[in-house]
Short mmCIF file of C-alpha atoms in Angstrom, two decimals:
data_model
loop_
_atom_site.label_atom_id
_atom_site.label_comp_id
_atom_site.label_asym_id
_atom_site.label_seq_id
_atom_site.Cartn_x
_atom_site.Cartn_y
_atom_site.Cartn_z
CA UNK A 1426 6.63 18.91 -59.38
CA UNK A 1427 3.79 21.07 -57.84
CA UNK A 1428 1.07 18.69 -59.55
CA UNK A 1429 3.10 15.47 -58.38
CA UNK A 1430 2.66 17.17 -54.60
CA UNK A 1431 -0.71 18.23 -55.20
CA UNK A 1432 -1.68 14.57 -56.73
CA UNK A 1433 -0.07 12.58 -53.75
CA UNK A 1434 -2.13 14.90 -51.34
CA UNK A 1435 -5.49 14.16 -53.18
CA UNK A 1436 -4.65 10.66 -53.18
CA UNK A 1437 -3.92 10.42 -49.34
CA UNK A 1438 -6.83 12.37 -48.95
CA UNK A 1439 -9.15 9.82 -50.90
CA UNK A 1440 -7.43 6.92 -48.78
CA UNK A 1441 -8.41 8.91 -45.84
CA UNK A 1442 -11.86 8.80 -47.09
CA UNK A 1443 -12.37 5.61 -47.41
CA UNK A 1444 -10.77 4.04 -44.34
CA UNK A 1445 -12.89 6.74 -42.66
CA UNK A 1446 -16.19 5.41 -44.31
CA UNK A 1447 -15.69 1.86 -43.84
CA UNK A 1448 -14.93 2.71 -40.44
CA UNK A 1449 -18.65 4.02 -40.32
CA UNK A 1450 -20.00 0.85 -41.90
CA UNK A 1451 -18.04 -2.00 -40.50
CA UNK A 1452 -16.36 -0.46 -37.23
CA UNK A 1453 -16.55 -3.43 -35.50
CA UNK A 1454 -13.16 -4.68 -37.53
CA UNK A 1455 -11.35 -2.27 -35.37
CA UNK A 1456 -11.55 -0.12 -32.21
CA UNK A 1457 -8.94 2.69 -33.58
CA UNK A 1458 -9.03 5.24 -36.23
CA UNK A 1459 -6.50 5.78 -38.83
CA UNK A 1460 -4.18 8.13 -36.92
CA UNK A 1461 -4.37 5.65 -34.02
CA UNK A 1462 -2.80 3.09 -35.91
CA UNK A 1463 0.21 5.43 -36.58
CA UNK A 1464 1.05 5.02 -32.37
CA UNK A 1465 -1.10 1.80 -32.24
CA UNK A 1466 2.66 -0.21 -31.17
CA UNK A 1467 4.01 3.14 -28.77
CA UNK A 1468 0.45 1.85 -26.66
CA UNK A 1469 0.55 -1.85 -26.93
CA UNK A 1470 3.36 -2.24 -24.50
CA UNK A 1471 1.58 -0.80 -21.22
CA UNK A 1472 -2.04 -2.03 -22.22
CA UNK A 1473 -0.11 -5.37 -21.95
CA UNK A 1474 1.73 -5.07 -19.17
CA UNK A 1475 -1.53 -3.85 -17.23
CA UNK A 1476 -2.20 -3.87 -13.58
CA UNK A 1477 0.63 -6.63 -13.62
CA UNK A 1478 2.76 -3.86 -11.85
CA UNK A 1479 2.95 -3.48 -7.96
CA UNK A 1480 4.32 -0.05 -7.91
CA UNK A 1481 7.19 1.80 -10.70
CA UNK A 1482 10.15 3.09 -8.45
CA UNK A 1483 12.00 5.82 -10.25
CA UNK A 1484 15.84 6.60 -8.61
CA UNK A 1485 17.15 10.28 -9.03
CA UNK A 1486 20.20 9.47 -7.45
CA UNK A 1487 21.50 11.73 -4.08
CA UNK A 1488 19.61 9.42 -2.04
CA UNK A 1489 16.38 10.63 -4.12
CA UNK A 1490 13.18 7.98 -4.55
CA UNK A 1491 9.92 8.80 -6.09
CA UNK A 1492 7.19 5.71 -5.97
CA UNK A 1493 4.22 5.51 -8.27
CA UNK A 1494 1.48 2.85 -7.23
CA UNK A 1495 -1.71 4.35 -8.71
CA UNK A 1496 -2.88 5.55 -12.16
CA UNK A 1497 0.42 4.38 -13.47
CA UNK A 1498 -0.94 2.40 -16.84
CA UNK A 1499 -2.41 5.56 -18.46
CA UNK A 1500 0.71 7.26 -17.91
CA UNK A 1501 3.13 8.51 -20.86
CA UNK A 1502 6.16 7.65 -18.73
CA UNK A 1503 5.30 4.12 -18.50
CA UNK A 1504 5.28 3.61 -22.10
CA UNK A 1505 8.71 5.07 -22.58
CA UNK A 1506 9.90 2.24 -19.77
CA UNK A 1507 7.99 -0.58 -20.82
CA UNK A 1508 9.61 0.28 -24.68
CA UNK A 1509 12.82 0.12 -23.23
CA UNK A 1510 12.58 -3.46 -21.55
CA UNK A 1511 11.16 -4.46 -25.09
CA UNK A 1512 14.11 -2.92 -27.14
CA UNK A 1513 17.01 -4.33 -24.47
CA UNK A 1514 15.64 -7.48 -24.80
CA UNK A 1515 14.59 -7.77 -28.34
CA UNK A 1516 18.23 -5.86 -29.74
CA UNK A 1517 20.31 -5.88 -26.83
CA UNK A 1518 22.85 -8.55 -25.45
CA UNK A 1519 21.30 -11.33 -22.75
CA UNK A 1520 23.57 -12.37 -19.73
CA UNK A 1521 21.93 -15.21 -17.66
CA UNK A 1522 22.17 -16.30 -14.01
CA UNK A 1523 24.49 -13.42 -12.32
CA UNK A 1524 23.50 -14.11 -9.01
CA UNK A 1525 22.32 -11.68 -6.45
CA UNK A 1526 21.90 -7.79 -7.08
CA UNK A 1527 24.38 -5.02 -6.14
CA UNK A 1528 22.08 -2.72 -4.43
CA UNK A 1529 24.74 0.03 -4.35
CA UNK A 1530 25.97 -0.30 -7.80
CA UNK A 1531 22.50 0.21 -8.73
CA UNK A 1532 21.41 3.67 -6.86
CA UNK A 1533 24.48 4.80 -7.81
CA UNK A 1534 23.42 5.82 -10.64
CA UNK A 1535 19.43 6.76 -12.34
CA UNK A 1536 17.50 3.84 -12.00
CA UNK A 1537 13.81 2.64 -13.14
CA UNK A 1538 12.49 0.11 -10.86
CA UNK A 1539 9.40 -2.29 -11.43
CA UNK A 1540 8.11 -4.08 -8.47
CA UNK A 1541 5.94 -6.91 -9.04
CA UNK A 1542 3.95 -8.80 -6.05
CA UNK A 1543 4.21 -11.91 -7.45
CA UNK A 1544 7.04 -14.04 -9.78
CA UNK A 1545 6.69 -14.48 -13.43
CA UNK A 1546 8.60 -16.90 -15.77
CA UNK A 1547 10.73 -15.52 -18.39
CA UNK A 1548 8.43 -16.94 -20.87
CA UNK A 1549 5.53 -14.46 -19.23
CA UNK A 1550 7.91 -11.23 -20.89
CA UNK A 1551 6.31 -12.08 -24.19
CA UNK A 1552 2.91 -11.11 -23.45
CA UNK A 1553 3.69 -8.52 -20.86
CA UNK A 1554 5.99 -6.47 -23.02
CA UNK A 1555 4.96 -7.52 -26.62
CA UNK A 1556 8.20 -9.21 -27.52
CA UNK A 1557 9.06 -11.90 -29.60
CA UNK A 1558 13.11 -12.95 -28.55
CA UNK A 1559 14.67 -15.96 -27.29
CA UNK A 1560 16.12 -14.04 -24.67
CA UNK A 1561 13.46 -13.93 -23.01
CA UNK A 1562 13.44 -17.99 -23.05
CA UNK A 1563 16.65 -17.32 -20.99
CA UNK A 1564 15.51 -15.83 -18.04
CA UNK A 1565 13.99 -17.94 -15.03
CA UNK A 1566 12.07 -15.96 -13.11
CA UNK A 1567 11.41 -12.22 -12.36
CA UNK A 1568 9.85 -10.46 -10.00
CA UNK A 1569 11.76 -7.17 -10.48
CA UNK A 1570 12.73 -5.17 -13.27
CA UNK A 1571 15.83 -2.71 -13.14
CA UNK A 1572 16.10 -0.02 -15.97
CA UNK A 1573 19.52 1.58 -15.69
CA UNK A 1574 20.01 4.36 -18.60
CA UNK A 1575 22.90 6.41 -19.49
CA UNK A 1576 21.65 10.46 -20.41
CA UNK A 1577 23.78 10.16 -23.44
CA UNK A 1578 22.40 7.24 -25.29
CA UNK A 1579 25.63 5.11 -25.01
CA UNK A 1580 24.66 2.31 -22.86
CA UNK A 1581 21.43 0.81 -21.00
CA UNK A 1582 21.41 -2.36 -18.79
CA UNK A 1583 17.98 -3.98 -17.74
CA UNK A 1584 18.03 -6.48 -14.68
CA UNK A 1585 15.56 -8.83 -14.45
CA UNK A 1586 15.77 -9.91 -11.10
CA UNK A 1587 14.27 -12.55 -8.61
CA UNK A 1588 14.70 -11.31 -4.98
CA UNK A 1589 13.21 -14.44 -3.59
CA UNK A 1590 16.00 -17.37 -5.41
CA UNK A 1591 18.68 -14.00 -5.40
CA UNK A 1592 19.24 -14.52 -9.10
CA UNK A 1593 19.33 -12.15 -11.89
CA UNK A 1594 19.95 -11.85 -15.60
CA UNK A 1595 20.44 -8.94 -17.26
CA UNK A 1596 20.21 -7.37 -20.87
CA UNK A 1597 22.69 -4.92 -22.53
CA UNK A 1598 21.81 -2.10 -24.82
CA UNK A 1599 24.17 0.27 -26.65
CA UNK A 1600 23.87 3.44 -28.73
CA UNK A 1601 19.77 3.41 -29.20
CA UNK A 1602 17.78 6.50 -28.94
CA UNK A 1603 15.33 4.69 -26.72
CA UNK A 1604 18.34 4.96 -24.00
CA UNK A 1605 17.99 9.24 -24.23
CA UNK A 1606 14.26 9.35 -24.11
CA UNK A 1607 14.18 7.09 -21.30
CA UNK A 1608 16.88 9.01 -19.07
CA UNK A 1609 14.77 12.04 -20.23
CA UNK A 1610 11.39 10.24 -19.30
CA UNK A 1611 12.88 9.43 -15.81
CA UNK A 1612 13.89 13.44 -15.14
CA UNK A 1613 10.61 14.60 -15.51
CA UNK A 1614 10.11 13.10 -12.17
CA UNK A 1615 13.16 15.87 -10.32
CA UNK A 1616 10.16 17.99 -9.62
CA UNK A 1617 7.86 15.58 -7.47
CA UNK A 1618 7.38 17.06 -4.42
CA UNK A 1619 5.14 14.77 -2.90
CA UNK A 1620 4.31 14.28 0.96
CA UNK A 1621 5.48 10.52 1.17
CA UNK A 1622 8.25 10.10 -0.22
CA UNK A 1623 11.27 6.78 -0.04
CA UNK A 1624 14.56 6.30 1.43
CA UNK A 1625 16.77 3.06 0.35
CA UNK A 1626 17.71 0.57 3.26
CA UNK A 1627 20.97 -0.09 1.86
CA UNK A 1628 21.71 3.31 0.59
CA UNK A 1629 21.02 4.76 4.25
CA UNK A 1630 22.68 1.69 6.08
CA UNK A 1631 19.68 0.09 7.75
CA UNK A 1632 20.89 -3.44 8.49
CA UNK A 1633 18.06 -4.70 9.93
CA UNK A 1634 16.79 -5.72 6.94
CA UNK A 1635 17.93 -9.19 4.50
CA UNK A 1636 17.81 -7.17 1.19
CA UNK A 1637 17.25 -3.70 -0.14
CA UNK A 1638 14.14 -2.21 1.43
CA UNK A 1639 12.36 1.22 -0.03
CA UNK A 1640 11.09 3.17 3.07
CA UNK A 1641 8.37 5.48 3.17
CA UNK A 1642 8.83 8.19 5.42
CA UNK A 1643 6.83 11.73 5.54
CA UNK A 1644 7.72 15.06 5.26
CA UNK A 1645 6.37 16.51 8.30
CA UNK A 1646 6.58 14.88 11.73
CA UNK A 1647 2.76 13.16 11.64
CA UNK A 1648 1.19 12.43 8.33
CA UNK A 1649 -2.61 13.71 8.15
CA UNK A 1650 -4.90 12.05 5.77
CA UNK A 1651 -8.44 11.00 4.42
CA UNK A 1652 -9.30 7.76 6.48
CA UNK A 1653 -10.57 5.09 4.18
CA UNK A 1654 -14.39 4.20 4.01
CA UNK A 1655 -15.91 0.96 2.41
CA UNK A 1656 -19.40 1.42 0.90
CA UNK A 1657 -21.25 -2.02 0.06
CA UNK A 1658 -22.64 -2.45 -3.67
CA UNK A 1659 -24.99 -5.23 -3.35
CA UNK A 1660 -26.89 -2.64 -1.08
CA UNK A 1661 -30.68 -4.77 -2.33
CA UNK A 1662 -32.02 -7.14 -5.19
CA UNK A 1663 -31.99 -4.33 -7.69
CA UNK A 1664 -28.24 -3.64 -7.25
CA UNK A 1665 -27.60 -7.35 -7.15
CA UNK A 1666 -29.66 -8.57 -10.25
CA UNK A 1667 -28.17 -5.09 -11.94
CA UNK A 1668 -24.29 -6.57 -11.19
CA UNK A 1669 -25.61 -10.24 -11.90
CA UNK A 1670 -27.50 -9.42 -15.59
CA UNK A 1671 -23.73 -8.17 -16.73
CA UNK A 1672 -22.62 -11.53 -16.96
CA UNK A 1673 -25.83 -13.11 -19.21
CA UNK A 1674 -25.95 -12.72 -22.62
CA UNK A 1675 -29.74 -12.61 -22.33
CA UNK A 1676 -30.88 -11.55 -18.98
CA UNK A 1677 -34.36 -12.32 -19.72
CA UNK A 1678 -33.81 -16.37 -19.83
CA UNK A 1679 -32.19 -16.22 -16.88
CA UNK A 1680 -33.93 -18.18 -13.62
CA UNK A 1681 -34.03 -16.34 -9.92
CA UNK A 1682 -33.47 -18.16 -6.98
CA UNK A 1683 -33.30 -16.76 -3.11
CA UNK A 1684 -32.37 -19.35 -0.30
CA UNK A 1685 -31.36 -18.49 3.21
CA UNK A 1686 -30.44 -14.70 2.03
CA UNK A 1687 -28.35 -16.08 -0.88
CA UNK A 1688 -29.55 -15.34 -4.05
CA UNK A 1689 -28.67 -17.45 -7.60
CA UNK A 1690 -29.25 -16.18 -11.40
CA UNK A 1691 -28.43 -19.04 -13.73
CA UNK A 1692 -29.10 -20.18 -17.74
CA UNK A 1693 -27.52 -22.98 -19.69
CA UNK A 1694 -24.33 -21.98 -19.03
CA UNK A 1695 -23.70 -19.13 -16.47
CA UNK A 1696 -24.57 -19.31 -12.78
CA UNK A 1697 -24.22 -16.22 -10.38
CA UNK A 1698 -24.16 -15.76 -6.84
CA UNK A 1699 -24.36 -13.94 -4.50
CA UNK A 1700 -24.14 -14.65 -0.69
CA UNK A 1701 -25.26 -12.98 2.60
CA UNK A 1702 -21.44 -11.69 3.14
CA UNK A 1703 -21.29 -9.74 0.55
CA UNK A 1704 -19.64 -12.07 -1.89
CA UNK A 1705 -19.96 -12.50 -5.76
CA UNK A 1706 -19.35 -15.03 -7.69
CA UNK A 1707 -19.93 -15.81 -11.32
CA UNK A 1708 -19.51 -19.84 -12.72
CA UNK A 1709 -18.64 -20.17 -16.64
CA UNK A 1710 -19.84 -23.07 -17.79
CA UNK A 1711 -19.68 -22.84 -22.07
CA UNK A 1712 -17.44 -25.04 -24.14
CA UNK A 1713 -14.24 -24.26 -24.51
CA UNK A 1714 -12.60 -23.97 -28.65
CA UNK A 1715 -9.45 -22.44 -27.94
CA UNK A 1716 -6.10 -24.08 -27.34
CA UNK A 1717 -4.39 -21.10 -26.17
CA UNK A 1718 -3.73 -21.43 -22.46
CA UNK A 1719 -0.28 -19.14 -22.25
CA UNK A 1720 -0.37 -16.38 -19.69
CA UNK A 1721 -1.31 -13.24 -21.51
CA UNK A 1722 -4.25 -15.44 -23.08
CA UNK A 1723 -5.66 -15.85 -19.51
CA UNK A 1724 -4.69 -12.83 -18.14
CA UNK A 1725 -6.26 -11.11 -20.85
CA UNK A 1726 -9.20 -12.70 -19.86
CA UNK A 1727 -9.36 -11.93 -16.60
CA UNK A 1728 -8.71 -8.14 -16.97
CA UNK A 1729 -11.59 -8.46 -19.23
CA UNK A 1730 -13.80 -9.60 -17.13
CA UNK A 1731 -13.01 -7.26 -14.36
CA UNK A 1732 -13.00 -4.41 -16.96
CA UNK A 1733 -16.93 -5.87 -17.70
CA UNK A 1734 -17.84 -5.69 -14.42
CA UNK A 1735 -18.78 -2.03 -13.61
CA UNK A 1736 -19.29 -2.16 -10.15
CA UNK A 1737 -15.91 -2.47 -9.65
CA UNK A 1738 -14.62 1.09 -9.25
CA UNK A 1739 -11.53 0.84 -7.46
CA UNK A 1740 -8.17 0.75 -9.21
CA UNK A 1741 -6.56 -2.75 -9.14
CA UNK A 1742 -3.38 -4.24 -9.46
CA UNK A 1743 -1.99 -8.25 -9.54
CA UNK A 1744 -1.22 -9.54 -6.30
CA UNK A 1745 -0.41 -12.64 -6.79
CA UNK A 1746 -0.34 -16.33 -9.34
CA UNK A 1747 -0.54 -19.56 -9.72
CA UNK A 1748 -0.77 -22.44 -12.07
CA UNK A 1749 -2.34 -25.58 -11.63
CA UNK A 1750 -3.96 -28.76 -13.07
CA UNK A 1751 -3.98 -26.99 -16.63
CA UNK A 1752 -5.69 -23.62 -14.63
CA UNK A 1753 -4.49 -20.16 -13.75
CA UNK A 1754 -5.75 -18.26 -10.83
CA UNK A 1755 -5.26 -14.80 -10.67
CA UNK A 1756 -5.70 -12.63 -7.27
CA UNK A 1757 -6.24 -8.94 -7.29
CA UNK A 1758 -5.89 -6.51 -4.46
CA UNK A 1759 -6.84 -2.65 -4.86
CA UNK A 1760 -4.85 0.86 -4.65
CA UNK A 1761 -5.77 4.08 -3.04
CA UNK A 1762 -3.54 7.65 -2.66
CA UNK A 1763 -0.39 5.57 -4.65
CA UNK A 1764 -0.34 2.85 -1.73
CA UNK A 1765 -1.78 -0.81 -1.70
CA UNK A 1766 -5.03 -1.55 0.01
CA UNK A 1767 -5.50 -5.31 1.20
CA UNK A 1768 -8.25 -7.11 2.88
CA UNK A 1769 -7.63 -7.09 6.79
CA UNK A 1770 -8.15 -10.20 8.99
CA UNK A 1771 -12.19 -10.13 9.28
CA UNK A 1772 -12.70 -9.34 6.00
CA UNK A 1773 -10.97 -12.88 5.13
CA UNK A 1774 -12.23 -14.42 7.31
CA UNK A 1775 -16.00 -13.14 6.40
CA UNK A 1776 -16.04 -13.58 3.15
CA UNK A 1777 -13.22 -16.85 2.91
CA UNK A 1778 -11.08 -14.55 0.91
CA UNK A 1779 -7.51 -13.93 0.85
CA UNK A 1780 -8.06 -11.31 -1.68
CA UNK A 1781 -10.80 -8.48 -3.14
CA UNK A 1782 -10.85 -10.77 -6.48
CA UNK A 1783 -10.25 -14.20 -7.22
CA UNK A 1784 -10.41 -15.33 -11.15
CA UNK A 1785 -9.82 -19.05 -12.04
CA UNK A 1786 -8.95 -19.04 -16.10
CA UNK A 1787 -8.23 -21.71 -18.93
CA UNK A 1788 -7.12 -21.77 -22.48
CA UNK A 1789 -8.05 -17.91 -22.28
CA UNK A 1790 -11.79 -17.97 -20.81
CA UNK A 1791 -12.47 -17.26 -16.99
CA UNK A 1792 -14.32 -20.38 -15.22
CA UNK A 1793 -14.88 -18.29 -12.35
CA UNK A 1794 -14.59 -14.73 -10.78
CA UNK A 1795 -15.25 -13.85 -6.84
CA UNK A 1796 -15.17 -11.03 -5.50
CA UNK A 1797 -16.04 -9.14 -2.39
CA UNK A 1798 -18.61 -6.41 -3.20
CA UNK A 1799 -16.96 -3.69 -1.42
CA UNK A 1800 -15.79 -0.11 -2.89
CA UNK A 1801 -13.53 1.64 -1.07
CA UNK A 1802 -13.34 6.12 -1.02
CA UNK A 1803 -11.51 8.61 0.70
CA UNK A 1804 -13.21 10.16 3.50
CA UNK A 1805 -13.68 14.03 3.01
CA UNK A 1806 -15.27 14.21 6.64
CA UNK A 1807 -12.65 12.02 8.59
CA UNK A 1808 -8.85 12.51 8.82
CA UNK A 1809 -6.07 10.53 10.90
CA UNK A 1810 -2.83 11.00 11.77
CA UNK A 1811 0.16 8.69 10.76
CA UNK A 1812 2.70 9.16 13.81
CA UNK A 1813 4.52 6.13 14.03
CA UNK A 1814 7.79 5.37 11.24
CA UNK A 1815 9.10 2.23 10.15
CA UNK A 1816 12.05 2.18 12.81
CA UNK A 1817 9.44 2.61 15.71
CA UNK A 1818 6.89 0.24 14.18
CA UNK A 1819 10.09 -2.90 13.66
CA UNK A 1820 10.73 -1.89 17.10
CA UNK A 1821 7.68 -2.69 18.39
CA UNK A 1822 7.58 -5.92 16.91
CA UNK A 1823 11.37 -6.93 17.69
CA UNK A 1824 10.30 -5.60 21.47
CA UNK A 1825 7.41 -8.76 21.35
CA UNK A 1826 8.90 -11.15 19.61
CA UNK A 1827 12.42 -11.34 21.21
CA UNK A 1828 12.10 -9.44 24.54
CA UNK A 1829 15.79 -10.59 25.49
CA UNK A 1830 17.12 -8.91 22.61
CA UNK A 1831 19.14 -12.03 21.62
CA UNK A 1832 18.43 -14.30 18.47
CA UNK A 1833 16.63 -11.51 16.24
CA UNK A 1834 16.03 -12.25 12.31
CA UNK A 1835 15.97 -9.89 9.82
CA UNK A 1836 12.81 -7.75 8.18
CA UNK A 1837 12.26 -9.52 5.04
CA UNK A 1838 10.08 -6.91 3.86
CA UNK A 1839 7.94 -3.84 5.17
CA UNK A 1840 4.49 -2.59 3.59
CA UNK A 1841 2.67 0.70 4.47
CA UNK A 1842 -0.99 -0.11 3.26
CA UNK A 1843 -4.37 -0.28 3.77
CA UNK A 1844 -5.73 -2.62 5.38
CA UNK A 1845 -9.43 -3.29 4.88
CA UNK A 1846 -11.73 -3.33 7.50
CA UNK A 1847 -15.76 -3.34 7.17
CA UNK A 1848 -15.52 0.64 8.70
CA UNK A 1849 -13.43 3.58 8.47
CA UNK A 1850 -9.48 2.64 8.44
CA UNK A 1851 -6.95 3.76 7.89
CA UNK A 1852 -2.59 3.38 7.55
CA UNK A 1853 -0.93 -0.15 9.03
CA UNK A 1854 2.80 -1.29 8.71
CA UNK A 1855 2.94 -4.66 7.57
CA UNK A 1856 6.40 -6.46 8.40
CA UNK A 1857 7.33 -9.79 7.42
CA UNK A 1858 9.60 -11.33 9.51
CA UNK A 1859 10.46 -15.09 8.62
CA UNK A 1860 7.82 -15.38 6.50
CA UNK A 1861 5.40 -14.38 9.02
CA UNK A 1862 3.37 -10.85 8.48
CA UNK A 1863 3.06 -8.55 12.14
CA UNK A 1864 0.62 -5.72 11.42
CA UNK A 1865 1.38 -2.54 13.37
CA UNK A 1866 -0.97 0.87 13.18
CA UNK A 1867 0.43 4.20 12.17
CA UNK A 1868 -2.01 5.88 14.85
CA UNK A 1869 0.54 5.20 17.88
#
């Protein structure tokens, strides 16, 4: 028996060896090592669900709401929730079409909450969440994701959720030890204590609003913080050609051209750009020999490409998508201190961009990426101070728009972001009100 053990170590250990050294000569076959592959599936469900995710609400219950916006995809707990979505819908039991969500059934008990900026199609789970189901051919639309474990491994529900068509469908899951770890998972966040923190419309009987809102509020009376400061990149033609030559395959073919403060680098089949407002842009051009125009395969791309791009140091997350005439286009805003930051009115209008990046992609290659070449830091030098809450900033704006107090609609939604300007900023409130956006400053 001892020689049987002894044998089957020797033998694992001459397996070892041998993965190991064709690892040395052809490691281009794969980008993990042995061990790797043990957890290579624990990992594959948040690398592709990346920077799809808005923010990751986590309920405590007691009227207790911890938000993560930023650094959220390297994050252990995200893999534990994104596994759970995959196992409810892949083993668990699909209901379709319930309607609207009870808000209060919900908080009343722990809660994992994804927010999304933008919709996605049932269809879009697959490549999001690695899973291969015909539920997921069930469900319409999404733009929320409700996690709803039980500590004792009994029972899990999963609500995905449109808030703008107020429909939902929701997946079942009983006696699976994914239900524990994810309860557990979700505790670990008891101990947050962090300066922001959220309040739940419903839960705290704010009417004003048309559906569940999660506040912000602070834990002291004004909020002191870094302002925000934006730092050009395409500072000269070094730093330009430098951003420009990551896009050739051969930067010495390439052609130069300068007109008018705009500069071009082109070959046979990439042209870049860049223009005297601080806008990049990159043209693809090659043929295309894939037939594979789902989703992932174009979102994939596009993280790729920003991924490629190294002067792009700002953390990033989906804000919104679209499909059209065979084409998606995928636009990216960034996130500083766990809260959005979005271009502000002059920056749009400067650079004719709704967005910090724009990618156009098709049957899984980008045809074209813009961006505005802009980083964005947090002051150590200059701090402001947030003294203006939610209530006193939808007051404001109620106050303008219906000075008679009669015929007043409801907050759709309320935002406390960043809103870039081309110098130091720092916290708005952005309210949607009928599907118009008022901007109010923190700063009083």
């Amino acid at each position: 028996m001892k020689n049987f053990g002894r044998n089957f170590i020797i033998a694992f250990l001459v397996v070892l060896a041998i993965y190991q050294t064709g690892e040395l000569w052809f490691g281009d076959f794969s980008d993990h090592n042995f061990f790797s592959l043990l957890s290579q599936n624990e990992s594959s469900y948040s690398k592709n669900a990346a920077y799809t995710l808005n923010r990751l609400i986590i309920n405590l219950g007691d009227n207790r709401v911890i938000c993560r916006g930023s650094n959220i995809y390297d994050s252990d707990y995200k893999v534990q929730f994104d596994k759970a979505v995959s196992v409810a819908l892949t083993k668990g039991t699909l209901t379709e079409n319930t309607g609207d969500v009870d808000w209060s059934n919900v908080l009343n008990n722990r809660a994992v909450i994804y927010e999304y900026s933008c919709s996605f199609k049932g269809s879009d789970l697959s490549g999001i969440f690695n899973v291969n189901s015909d539920n997921i051919l069930k469900i319409k639309s999404y733009d929320t994701i409700i996690i709803s474990p039980r500590a004792d491994n009994s029972f899990m529900r999963v609500i995905f959720y449109d808030s703008a068509e107020k429909i939902s469908s929701y997946a079942e899951l009983k006696s699976n030890s994914i239900i524990g770890k994810c309860y557990e998972t979700s505790s670990e966040f008891a101990g947050a204590d962090d300066e922001i923190y959220y309040i739940s419309s419903v839960e705290n009987g704010f009417d004003i609003f048309s559906s569940n809102q999660f506040l912000p509020q602070s834990r002291t009376e004004i909020y002191s913080y870094g302002a925000i400061e934006p730092h050009f990149t395409m500072s000269d033609i070094s730093m330009i050609e430098k951003n420009a030559n990551i896009f050739f395959d051969n930067t010495v073919v390439k052609n130069y051209n300068k007109n008018d403060g705009n500069y071009v680098f082109s070959d046979e089949k990439t042209v870049v750009k860049f223009y005297d407002n601080s806008v990049f842009e990159y043209f693809n051009y090659d043929t295309k020999s894939s037939d594979e125009n789902s989703f992932s395969a174009n979102y994939a791309a596009a993280i790729n490409i920003i991924k490629k791009d190294s002067f792009i140091t700002n953390e990033f997350y989906l804000d919104s998508c679209s499909f059209s005439d065979g084409k998606y286009i995928f636009n990216f805003n960034y996130k500083i201190n766990n809260l959005p930051l979005v271009p502000g009115e002059a920056v749009k209008n400067s650079a004719g961009m709704n967005n910090f990046i724009e990618i156009t992609a098709s049957n899984g290659i980008v045809d074209k990426y813009k961006k505005y070449a802009c980083r964005y830091t947090i002051s150590d030098r200059i701090n402001l101070n947030a003294k203006v809450d939610f209530i006193s900033a939808i007051d404001k704006i109620y106050a303008e728009l219906y000075p008679n107090g009669s015929g007043t609609k409801p907050v759709d939604n309320i935002t406390l972001a960043y809103i870039g300007e081309n110098r130091n900023f720092g916290l708005k409130w952005i309210i949607n009100i009928d599907g118009s956006d008022y901007i109010v400053s923190t700063e009083g």
